Coordinates of C-alpha atoms and ligand atoms in Angstrom, one line a residue:
X1121 CA -11.4 -43.0 -5.5
X1122 CA -11.7 -40.1 -7.6
X1123 CA -10.0 -37.0 -6.8
X1124 CA -12.1 -33.8 -6.0
X1125 CA -10.4 -31.7 -8.7
X1126 CA -9.0 -32.7 -12.0
X1127 CA -5.4 -32.9 -12.2
X1128 CA -3.7 -30.4 -14.3
X1129 CA -1.6 -31.4 -17.6
X1130 CA 2.1 -32.0 -16.5
X1131 CA 4.6 -29.7 -17.9
X1132 CA 8.1 -31.2 -19.0
X1133 CA 10.7 -28.8 -18.0
X1134 CA 13.6 -30.7 -16.4
X1135 CA 16.1 -28.3 -17.8
X1136 CA 14.5 -25.3 -16.3
X1137 CA 16.7 -22.3 -15.7
X1138 CA 14.2 -19.7 -14.5
X1139 CA 14.7 -20.5 -10.7
X1140 CA 17.9 -18.8 -10.6
X1141 CA 17.1 -15.9 -13.0
X1142 CA 17.3 -12.3 -11.8
X1143 CA 15.0 -9.8 -13.0
X1144 CA 17.2 -6.7 -14.0
X1145 CA 15.0 -5.0 -16.7
X1146 CA 11.7 -3.9 -16.5
X1147 CA 9.0 -5.7 -18.7
X1148 CA 6.5 -3.7 -21.0
X1149 CA 3.4 -3.0 -18.9
X1150 CA -0.2 -3.0 -20.2
X1151 CA -3.0 -1.9 -18.1
X1152 CA -6.2 -3.6 -18.8
X1153 CA -8.2 -1.9 -16.3
X1154 CA -10.6 -0.2 -18.6
X1155 CA -11.5 -3.7 -20.2
X1156 CA -10.9 -6.6 -18.0
X1157 CA -11.2 -4.5 -14.9
X1158 CA -14.3 -2.7 -15.9
X1159 CA -16.1 -5.6 -17.1
X1160 CA -16.1 -7.3 -13.5
X1161 CA -17.2 -4.2 -11.7
X1162 CA -20.4 -4.4 -10.0
X1163 CA -21.0 -0.8 -11.1
X1164 CA -19.2 -0.4 -14.5
X1165 CA -17.5 3.0 -14.9
X1166 CA -19.5 5.8 -16.4
X1167 CA -17.8 7.4 -19.8
X1168 CA -16.7 10.3 -17.5
X1169 CA -15.2 8.1 -15.1
X1170 CA -13.4 6.0 -17.8
X1171 CA -12.1 9.0 -18.9
X1172 CA -10.7 10.3 -15.5
X1173 CA -9.2 6.6 -15.3
X1174 CA -7.6 6.7 -18.7
X1175 CA -6.0 10.0 -17.6
X1176 CA -4.9 8.5 -14.4
X1177 CA -3.1 5.6 -16.3
X1178 CA -1.3 8.1 -18.5
X1179 CA -0.1 10.0 -15.5
X1180 CA 1.2 6.8 -13.8
X1181 CA 3.3 6.3 -17.0
X1182 CA 1.5 3.3 -18.9
X1183 CA 2.4 3.3 -22.5
X1184 CA 0.0 0.5 -23.4
X1185 CA -3.6 0.8 -22.2
X1186 CA -6.3 -1.8 -23.4
X1187 CA -9.1 0.5 -23.5
X1188 CA -12.2 -1.7 -24.0
X1189 CA -14.0 -4.2 -26.2
X1190 CA -15.8 -2.0 -28.8
X1191 CA -17.5 -4.5 -30.6
X1192 CA -19.2 -6.1 -27.6
X1193 CA -20.3 -2.5 -25.8
X1194 CA -21.5 0.6 -27.2
X1195 CA -20.0 2.5 -24.4
X1196 CA -16.4 1.1 -25.2
X1197 CA -17.0 1.9 -28.9
X1198 CA -17.8 5.5 -27.9
X1199 CA -15.1 5.8 -25.5
X1200 CA -12.7 4.6 -28.2
X1201 CA -13.9 7.4 -30.8
X1202 CA -14.0 9.9 -28.1
X1203 CA -10.3 9.5 -27.1
X1204 CA -9.2 9.4 -30.7
X1205 CA -11.4 12.2 -31.9
X1206 CA -10.3 14.4 -29.0
X1207 CA -6.7 13.6 -29.6
X1208 CA -6.2 12.4 -25.8
X1209 CA -4.0 9.7 -26.8
X1210 CA -0.1 10.9 -26.4
X1211 CA 2.3 10.2 -29.4
X1212 CA 4.2 7.5 -27.1
X1213 CA 0.9 5.6 -26.2
X1214 CA -0.6 2.7 -27.6
X1215 CA -4.2 1.7 -27.1
X1216 CA -5.5 -1.8 -27.6
X1217 CA -8.9 -3.1 -28.1
X1218 CA -10.0 -6.8 -27.5
X1219 CA -12.0 -8.8 -30.1
X1220 CA -13.1 -12.3 -30.8
X1221 CA -12.3 -14.1 -34.2
X1222 CA -15.6 -13.1 -35.8
X1223 CA -16.1 -11.1 -39.0
X1224 CA -18.8 -8.6 -37.8
X1225 CA -17.0 -8.1 -34.5
X1226 CA -13.6 -7.3 -36.2
X1227 CA -15.2 -5.0 -38.6
X1228 CA -16.9 -2.9 -35.9
X1229 CA -13.4 -3.2 -34.1
X1230 CA -11.6 -1.7 -37.1
X1231 CA -14.3 1.1 -37.4
X1232 CA -13.6 1.9 -33.7
X1233 CA -9.9 2.5 -34.2
X1234 CA -10.1 4.6 -37.3
X1235 CA -7.8 7.6 -36.9
X1236 CA -6.1 6.1 -33.9
X1237 CA -2.4 7.1 -34.0
X1238 CA -1.1 3.9 -32.5
X1239 CA -3.3 0.9 -31.7
X1240 CA -3.2 -2.8 -31.2
X1241 CA -5.9 -5.2 -32.0
X1242 CA -6.1 -7.7 -29.4
X1243 CA -7.5 -11.1 -30.7
X1244 CA -8.3 -13.9 -28.5
X1245 CA -9.9 -17.4 -28.8
X1246 CA -9.9 -20.3 -26.2
X1247 CA -7.5 -23.2 -26.8
X1248 CA -8.1 -25.4 -23.6
X1249 CA -10.0 -28.8 -24.3
X1250 CA -12.6 -27.6 -21.7
X1251 CA -13.4 -24.6 -23.8
X1252 CA -13.1 -25.9 -27.3
X1253 CA -14.8 -29.0 -26.7
X1254 CA -17.2 -28.3 -23.9
X1255 CA -18.1 -24.8 -24.2
X1256 CA -18.0 -24.0 -28.0
X1257 CA -18.3 -27.6 -29.3
X1258 CA -15.2 -27.1 -31.5
X1259 CA -12.2 -29.3 -32.5
X1260 CA -8.6 -28.2 -32.5
X1261 CA -8.7 -27.8 -36.1
X1262 CA -11.9 -25.7 -35.8
X1263 CA -10.0 -23.4 -33.4
X1264 CA -7.0 -23.4 -35.5
X1265 CA -8.8 -22.3 -38.7
X1266 CA -11.0 -19.7 -36.7
X1267 CA -7.7 -18.1 -35.1
X1268 CA -6.2 -17.8 -38.7
X1269 CA -9.1 -16.6 -40.4
X1270 CA -9.8 -13.9 -37.8
X1271 CA -6.2 -13.0 -37.8
X1272 CA -6.5 -12.5 -41.8
X1273 CA -9.6 -10.4 -41.4
X1274 CA -7.9 -8.4 -38.8
X1275 CA -5.0 -7.8 -41.2
X1276 CA -7.3 -6.8 -43.9
X1277 CA -8.8 -4.0 -41.7
X1278 CA -5.8 -3.0 -40.2
X1279 CA -4.2 -2.4 -43.8
X1280 CA -6.9 0.0 -44.5
X1281 CA -6.2 1.8 -41.1
X1282 CA -2.4 1.9 -42.0
X1283 CA -3.3 3.5 -45.4
X1284 CA -5.0 6.1 -43.5
X1285 CA -1.8 6.8 -41.2
X1286 CA -2.3 4.7 -38.1
X1287 CA 0.3 2.2 -36.7
X1288 CA -1.7 -0.8 -35.8
X1289 CA -0.3 -4.0 -34.5
X1290 CA -1.8 -7.5 -33.4
X1291 CA -1.9 -9.1 -29.9
X1292 CA -3.0 -12.7 -29.9
X1293 CA -4.1 -14.5 -26.7
X1294 CA -4.7 -18.3 -26.6
X1295 CA -7.4 -17.8 -23.8
X1296 CA -6.8 -20.5 -20.9
X1297 CA -3.2 -20.9 -22.1
X1298 CA -2.3 -22.3 -18.7
X1299 CA -4.9 -25.2 -19.3
X1300 CA -3.9 -25.6 -22.7
X1301 CA -1.8 -28.5 -24.4
X1302 CA 1.4 -26.3 -25.0
X1303 CA 2.1 -28.0 -28.4
X1304 CA -1.3 -26.8 -29.5
X1305 CA -0.9 -23.3 -28.0
X1306 CA 2.5 -22.8 -29.7
X1307 CA 0.9 -24.3 -33.1
X1308 CA -2.1 -21.7 -32.8
X1309 CA 0.5 -18.9 -32.0
X1310 CA 2.8 -19.8 -34.8
X1311 CA 0.1 -20.1 -37.3
X1312 CA -1.2 -16.5 -36.2
X1313 CA 2.3 -14.9 -36.6
X1314 CA 2.7 -16.6 -39.9
X1315 CA -0.6 -15.2 -41.0
X1316 CA 0.1 -11.7 -39.8
X1317 CA 3.4 -11.8 -41.3
X1318 CA 5.0 -8.8 -39.3
X1319 CA 6.8 -6.2 -41.2
X1320 CA 10.3 -5.6 -40.6
X1321 CA 10.9 -4.5 -36.9
X1322 CA 7.4 -5.0 -36.0
X1323 CA 6.4 -7.7 -33.3
X1324 CA 3.3 -9.6 -32.6
X1325 CA 2.3 -9.8 -28.9
X1326 CA 1.7 -13.2 -27.9
X1327 CA -0.2 -12.9 -24.8
X1328 CA -0.5 -16.3 -22.6
X1329 CA -3.1 -15.9 -20.2
X1330 CA -3.8 -17.8 -17.0
X1331 CA -7.4 -17.1 -17.4
X1332 CA -8.3 -19.0 -14.3
X1333 CA -5.5 -19.6 -11.8
X1334 CA -5.7 -23.3 -11.9
X1335 CA -1.7 -23.9 -11.4
X1336 CA 1.1 -22.8 -9.0
X1337 CA 3.4 -20.1 -10.2
X1338 CA 6.3 -22.5 -10.7
X1339 CA 4.1 -24.5 -13.2
X1340 CA 3.2 -21.3 -14.9
X1341 CA 6.9 -20.2 -15.1
X1342 CA 7.6 -23.7 -16.6
X1343 CA 5.1 -23.3 -19.4
X1344 CA 6.4 -19.8 -20.2
X1345 CA 10.1 -21.0 -20.4
X1346 CA 9.0 -24.0 -22.6
X1347 CA 6.8 -21.7 -24.7
X1348 CA 9.7 -19.3 -25.1
X1349 CA 12.3 -22.0 -25.9
X1350 CA 10.1 -23.6 -28.5
X1351 CA 8.9 -20.2 -30.0
X1352 CA 9.7 -20.3 -33.7
X1353 CA 9.6 -16.5 -33.9
X1354 CA 11.4 -14.8 -31.0
X1355 CA 12.6 -12.0 -33.2
X1356 CA 8.9 -11.2 -34.6
X1357 CA 7.2 -11.7 -31.0
X1358 CA 6.9 -10.2 -27.7
X1359 CA 5.8 -12.9 -25.2
X1360 CA 3.3 -11.5 -22.5
X1361 CA 1.6 -12.7 -19.5
X1362 CA -1.9 -12.2 -18.1
X1363 CA -2.6 -13.9 -14.8
X1364 CA -5.8 -14.0 -12.8
X1365 CA -5.8 -14.3 -9.0
X1366 CA -8.0 -17.2 -8.2
X1367 CA -5.4 -19.0 -6.1
X1368 CA -4.0 -15.6 -4.9
X1369 CA -0.8 -16.1 -6.4
X1370 CA -1.1 -13.8 -9.5
X1371 CA 1.8 -11.5 -8.3
X1372 CA 4.0 -14.6 -7.7
X1373 CA 3.1 -16.3 -11.0
X1374 CA 3.6 -13.2 -13.1
X1375 CA 7.0 -12.5 -11.3
X1376 CA 8.1 -16.2 -11.8
X1377 CA 7.1 -15.9 -15.6
X1378 CA 9.2 -12.8 -15.9
X1379 CA 12.2 -14.9 -14.4
X1380 CA 11.3 -17.4 -17.2
X1381 CA 11.6 -14.7 -19.9
X1382 CA 8.4 -13.1 -20.2
X1383 CA 8.8 -9.7 -21.7
X1384 CA 5.3 -8.0 -21.1
X1385 CA 2.9 -8.0 -18.3
X1386 CA -0.8 -7.4 -18.3
X1387 CA -2.8 -6.4 -15.1
X1388 CA -4.9 -3.8 -13.3
X1389 CA -4.2 -1.4 -10.5
X1390 CA -5.1 -3.0 -7.2
X1391 CA -6.2 -6.2 -9.2
X1392 CA -9.7 -5.3 -10.5
X1393 CA -10.9 -7.9 -12.8
X1394 CA -13.1 -10.9 -13.2
X1395 CA -13.7 -12.9 -9.8
X1396 CA -10.7 -12.4 -7.5
X1397 CA -9.4 -10.3 -10.3
X1398 CA -6.2 -9.7 -12.4
X1399 CA -2.5 -9.3 -11.3
X1400 CA -2.2 -6.1 -9.3
X1401 CA 0.1 -3.9 -11.3
X1402 CA 0.8 -1.7 -8.2
X1403 CA 2.1 -4.6 -6.3
X1404 CA 4.3 -6.1 -9.0
X1405 CA 5.7 -2.9 -10.1
X1406 CA 6.6 -1.9 -6.6
X1407 CA 7.9 -5.2 -5.9
X1408 CA 10.3 -4.7 -9.0
X1409 CA 11.4 -1.3 -7.8
X1410 CA 12.4 -2.8 -4.3
X1411 CA 14.5 -5.1 -6.4
X1412 CA 16.2 -2.3 -8.2
X1413 CA 14.4 -2.4 -11.5
X1414 CA 13.4 1.0 -13.0
X1415 CA 9.8 0.3 -14.1
X1416 CA 9.0 3.7 -15.5
X1417 CA 5.8 3.9 -13.6
X1418 CA 5.3 6.6 -11.1
X1419 CA 3.5 5.5 -7.8
X1420 CA 5.0 8.3 -5.8
X1421 CA 1.2 9.7 -4.9
X1422 CA -0.2 6.4 -4.3
X1423 CA -2.9 7.8 -1.9
X1424 CA -4.2 9.8 -4.6
X1425 CA -4.1 6.9 -7.1
X1426 CA -5.8 4.6 -4.6
X1427 CA -8.6 7.3 -3.9
X1428 CA -9.5 8.0 -7.6
X1429 CA -9.7 4.2 -8.2
X1430 CA -11.8 3.7 -5.1
X1431 CA -14.2 6.4 -6.2
X1432 CA -14.4 5.4 -9.9
X1433 CA -14.7 1.8 -9.4
X1434 CA -16.9 2.2 -6.3
X1435 CA -14.8 -0.4 -4.6
X1436 CA -12.6 -0.1 -1.8
X1437 CA -9.2 -1.0 -1.7
X1438 CA -8.5 -3.5 1.2
X1439 CA -6.7 -2.1 4.1
X1440 CA -4.2 -4.8 3.9
X1441 CA -3.5 -4.5 0.1
X1442 CA 0.4 -4.5 -0.2
X1443 CA 1.7 -0.9 -0.6
X1444 CA -1.8 0.8 -1.1
X1445 CA -3.8 -0.4 1.8
X1446 CA -4.6 1.9 4.7
X1447 CA -2.7 -0.2 7.2
X1448 CA 0.3 -1.4 5.4
X1449 CA 2.5 1.2 7.1
X1450 CA 0.8 0.9 10.5
X1451 CA 2.0 -1.1 13.5
X1452 CA -0.5 -2.0 16.2
X1453 CA 1.8 -4.1 18.7
X1454 CA 3.9 -2.6 21.2
X1455 CA 7.0 -4.5 20.2
X1456 CA 6.6 -3.6 16.6
X1457 CA 6.0 0.0 17.5
X1458 CA 9.0 0.2 19.5
X1459 CA 11.3 -1.3 17.0
X1460 CA 9.9 1.2 14.2
X1461 CA 10.5 4.0 16.7
X1462 CA 14.1 2.9 17.2
X1463 CA 14.8 2.5 13.5
X1464 CA 13.5 5.9 12.8
X1465 CA 15.6 7.6 15.3
X1466 CA 18.7 6.1 13.4
X1467 CA 17.4 6.0 10.0
X1468 CA 20.6 7.6 8.3
X1469 CA 22.8 5.2 10.4
X1470 CA 20.8 2.2 9.3
X1471 CA 21.0 3.3 5.6
X1472 CA 24.8 3.7 6.0
X1473 CA 25.2 0.3 7.6
X1474 CA 23.0 -1.8 5.3
X1475 CA 23.7 0.4 1.9
X1476 CA 20.2 1.5 1.7
X1477 CA 16.6 1.7 3.4
X1478 CA 16.4 -0.7 6.3
X1479 CA 13.7 0.0 9.0
X1480 CA 12.5 -2.9 11.2
X1481 CA 9.0 -4.0 10.0
X1482 CA 8.8 -1.6 6.9
X1483 CA 10.3 -3.0 4.0
X1484 CA 9.9 0.2 1.9
X1485 CA 10.2 3.8 2.6
X1486 CA 6.5 5.0 2.7
X1487 CA 7.7 8.5 1.8
X1488 CA 8.6 7.3 -1.6
X1489 CA 5.0 6.5 -2.0
X1490 CA 3.6 9.8 -0.7
X1491 CA 2.6 8.2 2.3
X1492 CA 2.9 9.7 5.8
X1493 CA 4.9 8.8 8.8
X1494 CA 2.4 9.8 11.5
X1495 CA 0.1 7.0 10.2
X1496 CA 2.6 4.4 11.4
X1497 CA 1.6 3.9 14.9
X1498 CA -1.8 3.4 15.7
X1499 CA -3.0 2.8 19.5
X1500 CA -5.0 -0.1 20.7
X1501 CA -5.0 -2.4 23.8
X1502 CA -1.9 -4.2 22.1
X1503 CA 0.0 -1.1 22.0
X1504 CA 3.1 -0.7 24.0
X1505 CA 5.1 2.3 25.5
X1506 CA 7.1 2.7 22.5
X1507 CA 4.3 3.3 20.2
X1508 CA 2.5 5.6 22.6
X1509 CA 5.4 7.6 23.1
X1510 CA 5.8 7.8 19.4
X1511 CA 2.4 9.4 19.0
X1512 CA 3.0 11.7 21.8
X1513 CA 6.1 12.8 20.1
X1514 CA 4.7 12.8 16.8
X1515 CA 1.4 14.4 17.4
X1516 CA 2.2 16.7 20.4
X1517 CA 6.0 16.9 20.3
X1518 CA 6.2 15.5 23.9
X1519 CA 9.2 13.4 24.6
X1520 CA 8.4 11.1 27.6
X1521 CA 11.1 9.7 29.8
X1522 CA 10.9 5.9 29.8
X1523 CA 9.6 5.7 33.5
X1524 CA 6.7 8.0 32.2
X1525 CA 6.1 5.8 29.1
X1526 CA 5.6 2.7 31.2
X1527 CA 3.1 4.5 33.5
X1528 CA 1.2 6.0 30.8
X1529 CA 1.1 2.9 28.7
X1530 CA -0.9 1.1 31.5
X1531 CA -3.5 3.7 31.6
X1532 CA -3.8 3.9 27.8
X1533 CA -3.8 -0.1 27.6
X1534 CA -6.6 -0.2 30.4
X1535 CA -8.6 2.5 28.6
X1536 CA -8.2 1.0 25.2
X1537 CA -9.4 -2.5 26.7
X1538 CA -12.4 -1.0 28.0
X1539 CA -13.2 0.5 24.6
X1540 CA -12.3 -2.5 22.5
X1541 CA -11.3 -0.3 19.5
X1542 CA -8.5 1.8 18.4
X1543 CA -7.8 5.0 20.0
X1544 CA -7.2 8.4 18.0
X1545 CA -4.3 10.7 18.9
X1546 CA -6.8 13.2 20.3
X1547 CA -8.1 10.4 22.8
X1548 CA -4.6 9.9 23.6
X1549 CA -4.1 13.5 24.6
X1550 CA -7.4 13.6 26.5
X1551 CA -6.1 10.6 28.6
X1552 CA -2.8 12.4 29.2
X1553 CA -4.4 15.5 30.3
X1554 CA -7.1 13.5 32.7
X1555 CA -4.4 11.2 34.1
X1556 CA -1.5 14.0 34.7
X1557 CA -2.7 17.4 34.2
X1558 CA -6.0 17.3 36.0
X1559 CA -5.7 14.8 38.7
X1560 CA -8.1 14.8 41.5
X1561 CA -7.4 17.9 43.8
X1562 CA -6.5 16.9 47.2
X1563 CA -4.0 19.6 47.4
X1564 CA -3.8 22.9 45.3
X1565 CA -0.8 25.5 45.0
X1566 CA -2.1 28.8 45.5
X1567 CA 1.2 30.6 45.2
X1568 CA 5.0 29.8 45.3
X1569 CA 7.9 32.2 46.1
X1570 CA 11.2 30.5 45.6
X1571 CA 14.0 33.0 46.6
X1572 CA 17.7 32.6 46.8
X1573 CA 19.0 32.7 50.3
X1574 CA 20.5 36.1 51.3
X1575 CA 23.8 34.7 52.6
X1576 CA 24.1 31.5 50.3
X1577 CA 22.4 32.1 47.0
X1578 CA 22.9 28.4 46.2
X1579 CA 20.2 27.7 48.7
X1580 CA 16.7 28.4 47.6
X1581 CA 14.2 29.5 50.2
X1582 CA 10.6 28.4 49.3
X1583 CA 7.5 29.9 50.7
X1584 CA 4.2 28.6 49.5
X1585 CA 0.5 28.8 49.9
X1586 CA -1.6 25.9 49.4
X1587 CA -5.1 24.7 49.7
X1588 CA -5.4 21.2 51.3
X1589 CA -9.0 20.1 51.0
X1590 CA -10.3 23.6 51.7
X1591 CA -7.9 24.3 54.3
X1592 CA -5.4 27.2 53.6
X1593 CA -1.7 26.4 54.7
X1594 CA 1.3 28.7 54.4
X1595 CA 4.6 26.5 54.4
X1596 CA 8.4 27.3 54.2
X1597 CA 11.4 25.1 53.5
X1598 CA 14.7 25.4 51.8
X1599 CA 16.5 23.4 49.2
X1600 CA 19.3 23.3 46.6
X1601 CA 16.7 24.3 44.0
X1602 CA 13.1 25.5 43.7
X1603 CA 11.7 21.9 43.3
X1604 CA 13.8 20.5 46.2
X1605 CA 12.5 23.4 48.5
X1606 CA 8.9 22.7 47.4
X1607 CA 9.3 19.0 48.1
X1608 CA 10.9 19.7 51.4
X1609 CA 7.7 22.1 52.5
X1610 CA 5.4 19.4 51.3
X1611 CA 6.8 16.6 53.0
X1612 CA 6.4 18.5 56.3
X1613 CA 2.5 18.4 55.7
X1614 CA 1.4 15.6 57.9
X1615 CA -1.9 15.1 56.0
X1616 CA 0.1 14.4 53.0
X1617 CA 1.5 11.0 52.3
X1618 CA 5.4 10.6 52.9
X1619 CA 7.1 10.7 49.5
X1620 CA 10.5 11.1 48.1
X1621 CA 11.3 12.7 44.6
X1622 CA 13.2 9.9 42.6
X1623 CA 13.5 11.4 39.2
X1624 CA 12.8 14.5 37.2
X1625 CA 12.9 15.3 33.5
X1626 CA 12.2 18.5 31.5
X1627 CA 11.8 19.3 28.0
X1628 CA 10.1 21.7 25.5
X1629 CA 7.5 21.2 22.9
X1630 CA 9.8 23.4 20.6
X1631 CA 11.6 26.6 20.2
X1632 CA 9.2 29.0 19.0
X1633 CA 7.5 31.8 21.3
X1634 CA 4.4 29.5 21.9
X1635 CA 6.6 26.6 22.9
X1636 CA 5.4 24.8 26.3
X1637 CA 7.9 23.4 28.9
X1638 CA 7.0 19.9 29.8
X1639 CA 8.1 18.3 33.1
X1640 CA 7.7 15.0 34.3
X1641 CA 8.5 13.9 38.0
X1642 CA 8.7 10.4 39.5
X1643 CA 8.0 10.0 43.3
X1644 CA 8.2 7.1 45.5
X1645 CA 5.6 6.7 48.1
X1646 CA 6.0 3.5 50.2
X1647 CA 5.8 0.8 47.6
X1648 CA 4.3 2.9 44.8
X1649 CA 5.9 4.7 42.1
X1650 CA 3.9 7.6 41.1
X1651 CA 4.4 9.8 37.9
X1652 CA 3.3 13.3 37.8
X1653 CA 3.5 15.7 34.7
X1654 CA 3.2 19.6 34.1
X1655 CA 2.9 21.6 31.0
X1656 CA 3.2 25.4 31.0
X1657 CA 5.0 28.2 29.0
X1658 CA 7.2 28.6 32.1
X1659 CA 9.6 25.7 33.0
X1660 CA 9.6 26.3 36.9
X1661 CA 5.8 26.3 36.8
X1662 CA 5.7 23.1 34.6
X1663 CA 7.9 21.4 37.3
X1664 CA 6.0 22.7 40.3
X1665 CA 2.8 21.4 38.4
X1666 CA 4.3 18.1 37.7
X1667 CA 5.1 17.7 41.5
X1668 CA 1.5 18.5 42.6
X1669 CA 0.2 16.2 39.8
X1670 CA 2.1 13.2 41.2
X1671 CA 1.1 14.1 44.9
X1672 CA -2.6 14.2 43.9
X1673 CA -2.2 11.0 42.0
X1674 CA -1.1 9.1 45.0
X1675 CA -4.4 9.4 46.3
X1676 CA -6.2 8.3 42.8
X1677 CA -3.9 5.4 42.8
X1678 CA -4.7 4.3 46.4
X1679 CA -8.3 4.7 46.2
Ligands
LIG725 O1 -8.3 -13.7 -18.9 C1 -8.0 -13.8 -20.0 O2 -7.9 -14.9 -20.6 C2 -8.4 -12.6 -21.0 C3 -8.1 -12.8 -22.3 C4 -9.3 -12.2 -23.1 C5 -6.9 -12.1 -22.7 O3 -8.8 -11.7 -20.4
LIG726 ZN1 -8.3 -11.6 -18.3

């Protein structure tokens, strides 16, 4: 039976060494967003948007930028003219433009580049059997001849540009390289380099595209390693990779290609490009930074970069896109939230122990990308006490004791279940308020006068005025503090359930004049554990409110 999909050509590379290679130096980067990325947008960028994108790429630190296909698009031609005529290309930046091996297209391309300080003409021609024979109806010899003739025409045009003061180089791509017989790819590349005949110190970029991702990353790495081993002109060339993401492995394929020796990488921010897109440069660059490689690219304001690219491309970045997605520094599940919470509380100790950033569930420091800590923990029905406590602390500066966390988590989870969605931190506060600060009012405190005993000031005599379902009561009792006196008095009221105060916790929301005291109490009433809370500028009042909150909640809980 025939296989569903054609097998790929086998790569012989028994002596591969790339699997144990380590990437220690940064590749050269070329951003192809304005060409490969733009050609695949449902709404291609306007000239103004292209300009904004170009400046963004410069801000990030790209020194090589493919700006378009001027012979194929009037807009691209004009954009090329605009950035040259308005002197917008920094001295250390090289622009490149794509062109096919055809005379009239090459002439138009040379015209587009007139006056450019530094540029590269990027010539391409497909070299796979599929394309040569079945798309173009060409033989290998035809393709070889076209590539060399194209190169010769480019060389002529470039000589003129050079006379006018421009520095112009050549990039050559055997399109569909990963589906090309490697001997033939090498022959075409060698022939082009020979035709170009680079000057002393000049290098031709040999860009080896995985135009359609039809192979696994290890096979592509094998191809790159074989190509590099057999490249006759290593001193005169830079080997570059250009990987599309049809199998979702573009980052892996490009990374393994770097291990195999590739020196230059093409891609786009967030992987814009034909079909599933190109290699995502943000991911690969930040992965390399994670491995300790200085890439020269600045993604420290990633949110800004993301929002500009989303706006000008009119396409959202996926919420789970590595590094840049909205959710990548967010934990929903309770156990993750708890671990992150613990990790942050001992961040410096962990850095000392492990010799660098190490926090559970977060492989990089979001701060280094300009992303904020508050967004880490989001609350839904899967959230646990740790995450909820983290949001209460980070959003409201309220530290909850563990027993209060457990109690509040069950309320939050129940509510989130009924809503079947994520809860905002404002909703969390509303729930806290409804649950503890405004419970049903069986019993209300009108006034409380705790006074030290005249003979033994360690004893507090409490006198209180309460409203019990509309009935006014005056109570008196003593204790070793205002709260124990209050509790003793309330325990004497037969209409109230019998309870004991089991635990007490007090804290403050800050140190400034408008800081609030926050108190939590845990009372035991029969088999029920009931938590109460109070928030007030005065710590004694917050404690009293916490006791009344708990007593009133007994009624709610038993309803
Ligand atoms: O994907 C590809 O092969 C290309 C070439 C034109 C370099 O974009
Ligand atoms: Zn491409």
